[in-house]
XYZ file of C-alpha atoms in Angstrom:
326
model
C 3.703 -2.749 13.785
C 2.725 -5.878 15.644
C -0.399 -7.092 17.350
C -1.053 -5.155 20.532
C -0.451 -1.645 19.260
C -3.350 0.257 20.699
C -5.442 3.209 19.686
C -3.000 6.070 19.301
C -0.586 4.182 17.099
C -3.394 2.931 14.916
C -4.768 6.446 14.505
C -1.460 7.760 13.292
C -0.653 4.902 10.959
C -3.993 3.643 9.739
C -6.980 5.781 10.431
C -9.557 3.681 8.642
C -9.113 0.768 10.993
C -9.149 2.971 14.049
C -12.660 4.061 13.185
C -13.811 0.756 14.625
C -12.494 1.371 18.108
C -13.201 4.409 20.222
C -10.956 3.796 23.177
C -8.901 6.556 24.762
C -5.163 6.547 24.048
C -2.968 5.014 26.718
C -0.217 7.516 27.748
C 2.382 4.752 28.114
C 1.499 3.340 24.708
C 1.717 6.863 23.271
C 5.221 7.203 24.684
C 6.310 3.863 23.251
C 4.816 4.736 19.904
C 6.630 8.082 19.832
C 9.893 6.297 20.580
C 9.212 3.825 17.782
C 8.572 6.617 15.296
C 11.721 8.451 16.361
C 13.850 5.339 15.956
C 12.252 4.571 12.609
C 12.968 8.085 11.349
C 16.707 7.573 11.930
C 16.898 4.497 9.726
C 18.397 5.197 6.300
C 16.487 4.654 3.101
C 17.188 1.322 1.427
C 17.748 0.594 -2.284
C 15.814 -2.671 -2.299
C 17.040 -6.115 -3.293
C 15.992 -6.128 -6.945
C 18.274 -5.690 -9.964
C 17.777 -1.915 -10.066
C 18.898 -0.050 -6.931
C 16.047 2.308 -6.049
C 15.871 5.884 -4.813
C 13.168 7.981 -3.173
C 12.633 11.522 -4.451
C 10.183 14.338 -4.986
C 9.925 15.213 -8.660
C 9.517 18.972 -9.289
C 6.756 18.151 -11.761
C 4.802 16.331 -9.037
C 5.641 18.178 -5.813
C 2.837 16.728 -3.680
C 3.863 13.115 -4.220
C 6.872 10.960 -3.412
C 8.393 8.882 -6.202
C 10.378 5.653 -5.901
C 12.272 4.524 -8.993
C 15.387 2.758 -10.236
C 18.223 5.203 -9.610
C 19.849 4.684 -13.016
C 17.209 4.516 -15.718
C 19.895 3.886 -18.340
C 20.429 0.405 -16.887
C 16.935 -0.908 -17.596
C 18.349 -2.820 -20.562
C 15.334 -2.308 -22.770
C 12.851 -3.237 -20.081
C 9.998 -0.855 -19.428
C 8.829 0.295 -16.032
C 5.579 -0.793 -14.493
C 3.673 1.762 -12.415
C 2.333 1.215 -8.900
C 0.324 3.972 -7.227
C 0.041 3.732 -3.476
C -2.479 4.774 -0.819
C -0.748 5.591 2.469
C -1.813 4.136 5.806
C -4.322 6.447 7.424
C -4.730 8.110 3.986
C -1.982 10.298 5.434
C 0.082 12.816 3.507
C 3.333 11.002 4.293
C 4.563 9.500 1.046
C 7.488 7.981 2.944
C 5.432 6.064 5.508
C 6.022 2.754 3.672
C 9.401 3.716 2.208
C 11.145 0.349 2.692
C 8.258 -1.511 1.056
C 7.936 0.904 -1.860
C 11.679 1.053 -2.544
C 11.760 -2.741 -2.673
C 9.042 -2.740 -5.333
C 10.832 -0.008 -7.302
C 14.070 -1.998 -7.281
C 12.356 -4.633 -9.409
C 11.716 -2.203 -12.235
C 8.682 -0.230 -11.125
C 7.890 3.445 -10.813
C 6.026 3.780 -7.505
C 4.140 6.949 -6.602
C 2.622 7.839 -3.209
C 0.731 11.056 -2.421
C 2.021 13.546 0.139
C 5.361 14.894 1.239
C 8.322 13.117 2.822
C 7.083 13.335 6.430
C 9.282 10.644 7.956
C 12.784 9.276 7.593
C 15.634 10.936 5.686
C 14.696 14.230 4.049
C 11.531 14.637 6.124
C 9.921 18.055 6.013
C 8.047 19.456 9.023
C 4.299 19.649 9.090
C 2.625 23.046 9.038
C 1.380 24.071 12.456
C -2.000 22.565 13.257
C -1.798 19.865 10.588
C -0.764 16.984 12.836
C -2.784 13.749 12.484
C -5.793 13.660 14.797
C -7.748 10.859 16.367
C -11.491 10.185 16.231
C -14.057 12.701 17.359
C -14.696 11.993 21.067
C -18.467 12.270 20.583
C -19.158 10.673 17.192
C -16.130 8.398 16.988
C -15.648 9.466 13.367
C -12.192 10.157 12.069
C -11.340 13.514 10.500
C -11.268 13.899 6.733
C -8.230 12.150 5.228
C -5.233 14.240 4.240
C -5.199 12.549 0.830
C -7.923 11.324 -1.489
C -8.318 8.500 -3.967
C -7.957 11.121 -6.684
C -4.561 12.030 -5.248
C -3.518 8.389 -5.475
C -4.705 7.973 -9.074
C -2.988 11.237 -10.010
C 0.272 9.327 -9.720
C -0.716 7.208 -12.726
C -1.933 10.242 -14.685
C 1.439 11.889 -14.152
C 3.465 8.790 -15.006
C 1.646 8.212 -18.282
C 1.940 11.880 -19.220
C 5.699 11.736 -18.529
C 5.948 8.616 -20.673
C 4.740 10.679 -23.645
C 6.347 14.051 -22.896
C 9.342 15.171 -24.909
C 12.242 15.888 -22.586
C 10.954 13.640 -19.799
C 13.419 11.234 -18.212
C 10.646 8.634 -18.490
C 9.897 9.208 -22.193
C 9.086 5.808 -23.653
C 10.269 3.940 -20.550
C 6.852 3.139 -19.038
C 4.526 0.337 -20.082
C 0.920 1.567 -19.687
C -0.234 -2.069 -19.564
C 1.713 -2.589 -16.318
C -0.292 -0.405 -13.936
C -1.376 -1.388 -10.425
C -3.008 0.308 -7.461
C -2.257 -0.711 -3.882
C -2.557 0.696 -0.385
C -2.417 0.104 3.352
C -5.377 0.399 5.753
C -7.243 3.590 4.829
C -5.030 3.605 1.748
C -6.345 0.137 1.013
C -9.835 1.625 0.810
C -8.441 4.155 -1.647
C -7.030 1.261 -3.667
C -10.422 -0.444 -3.736
C -12.165 2.754 -4.794
C -9.517 3.641 -7.377
C -9.528 0.126 -8.825
C -12.597 1.015 -10.872
C -10.209 2.825 -13.241
C -9.829 0.467 -16.202
C -6.163 1.386 -16.626
C -5.275 -0.690 -13.586
C -4.449 -4.343 -14.266
C -4.281 -5.526 -10.670
C -4.993 -4.419 -7.091
C -3.281 -5.110 -3.754
C -5.150 -4.361 -0.526
C -3.038 -4.395 2.633
C -4.573 -4.666 6.121
C -7.852 -3.201 4.989
C -11.397 -3.935 3.920
C -14.700 -2.159 3.536
C -16.461 -1.683 6.883
C -18.810 -4.565 7.629
C -21.311 -2.469 9.576
C -21.896 -0.046 6.691
C -21.140 2.971 8.861
C -19.297 5.903 7.324
C -16.552 6.153 9.905
C -14.275 8.599 8.066
C -15.414 12.171 7.513
C -15.716 12.978 3.823
C -15.091 9.408 2.675
C -17.975 7.189 1.574
C -17.244 3.477 1.268
C -19.498 0.447 1.138
C -19.390 -3.137 -0.012
C -20.848 -2.242 -3.412
C -17.426 -0.826 -4.285
C -16.146 -4.390 -4.541
C -18.237 -4.924 -7.674
C -16.064 -2.386 -9.484
C -13.032 -4.653 -9.163
C -12.227 -5.842 -12.665
C -8.798 -7.413 -12.247
C -7.146 -10.124 -10.135
C -6.883 -8.805 -6.585
C -4.592 -9.647 -3.683
C -5.522 -9.055 -0.030
C -2.773 -9.257 2.593
C -3.953 -9.320 6.216
C -2.164 -9.523 9.553
C -4.155 -12.232 11.301
C -6.928 -11.850 13.846
C -4.816 -9.288 15.685
C -5.170 -7.034 12.634
C -8.054 -4.673 13.324
C -8.984 -4.805 9.626
C -9.146 -8.611 9.596
C -12.948 -8.932 9.890
C -13.498 -6.444 7.065
C -10.842 -7.843 4.756
C -11.887 -11.469 5.146
C -15.502 -10.473 4.545
C -14.482 -8.643 1.365
C -12.746 -11.749 0.058
C -15.779 -13.904 0.885
C -17.973 -11.554 -1.162
C -15.730 -11.236 -4.213
C -16.826 -13.825 -6.762
C -16.455 -12.068 -10.119
C -12.663 -11.699 -10.352
C -9.800 -13.911 -9.188
C -8.841 -13.078 -5.604
C -6.139 -14.293 -3.239
C -5.974 -13.737 0.511
C -2.610 -14.063 2.261
C -2.920 -13.936 6.035
C -0.239 -14.090 8.735
C 0.127 -13.206 12.383
C 1.897 -9.862 11.859
C -0.763 -7.424 13.068
C -2.178 -4.363 11.400
C 1.186 -2.881 10.466
C 2.277 -5.927 8.488
C 5.994 -6.042 7.728
C 6.310 -2.564 6.240
C 8.962 -1.472 8.730
C 11.112 -4.542 8.348
C 14.230 -4.422 6.208
C 13.254 -4.100 2.542
C 9.607 -4.381 3.545
C 9.873 -7.942 4.838
C 7.657 -10.790 3.644
C 4.835 -8.545 2.522
C 7.067 -6.708 0.036
C 8.286 -10.066 -1.278
C 4.696 -11.188 -1.861
C 3.836 -7.889 -3.502
C 6.725 -8.030 -5.966
C 5.870 -11.611 -6.904
C 2.204 -10.722 -7.387
C 3.020 -7.685 -9.546
C 5.495 -9.617 -11.682
C 2.958 -12.400 -12.173
C -0.055 -10.264 -12.907
C 1.572 -7.432 -14.857
C 4.432 -9.243 -16.582
C 3.132 -12.777 -16.918
C 6.052 -14.139 -14.915
C 5.093 -17.763 -14.329
C 7.995 -18.298 -11.944
C 6.715 -15.463 -9.732
C 3.235 -16.962 -9.971
C 4.438 -20.095 -8.186
C 4.280 -18.043 -4.988
C 0.466 -18.233 -5.240
C -0.590 -20.793 -7.856
C -0.630 -24.566 -7.818
C -1.237 -27.211 -5.191
C 2.327 -26.860 -3.948
C 2.576 -23.064 -4.159
C 5.318 -21.456 -2.085
C 2.841 -19.837 0.294
C 0.975 -23.138 0.601
C 4.101 -24.522 2.282
C 5.018 -21.515 4.415
C 3.973 -22.156 8.046
C 3.947 -18.418 8.840
C 1.271 -17.614 6.258
C -2.089 -18.958 5.134
C -3.367 -18.588 1.610
C -6.933 -18.679 0.306
C -7.612 -18.593 -3.438
C -10.700 -18.079 -5.542
C -10.651 -18.198 -9.321
C -6.896 -18.787 -9.449
């Protein structure tokens, strides 16, 4: 989604950010947004560009999550899978909302787990009546309680590690517990920040998100404040969409406050929706894979995207990079 998407679209895709604006939806914008969603739903899933063609599935052992993984686990060639758990935009229960991005990560040898059902794209299941996403309360401006919780996000790691040890599991012995990351978009980025306190995570990626600067609790049932940043214990990457990204003030403020762990901010004029709907997740997926490979696998070549005076992002005119402790 690009700069200029107004209230309704932001409510549906990224509820946390929408808590900061209380404007009424524009009917014409609502129509355009509905058309965009319909067109997006018709696009096929993609296998990613990595060495392991990825698939999206719902595992019977984890029916309330969507899993992205290399399609043929026998072709890992002795490599073990990293695990990335994902917080959906809007903390929604659509585990396919960032399907191109998550499949791209999986194609590089990761097991990626997002809470919810497949609510969009191929294989989408209908929502129960009355469960459609809702906008902010017209009086208080607060958003309704999220459809997923941070605990739901972290459950993806619990399940993956249990499968790694379970006799008869397709993942038995194929997962490296030392390669675990938590990431998320918008409201899901807040879930990533909250869940990052779990010491099993070795890195964090926060997309188009940040803890509210005004300290208000804008999301029913979800309590977030800047003190959560102190629980970060690993290198952390923030990816923002420029000043047209409604989360930009919060995310940049977060980065300014973080001084106890290495942190990188990558910022480009792509708006609040980033590049998630571009083919294979676009630039943002490319950054994410490089960051994960660097932080979880010690891949120095991948680290050149971010590190050094002549880092790849340092020379990319579309993106700005800020680094602390790197």
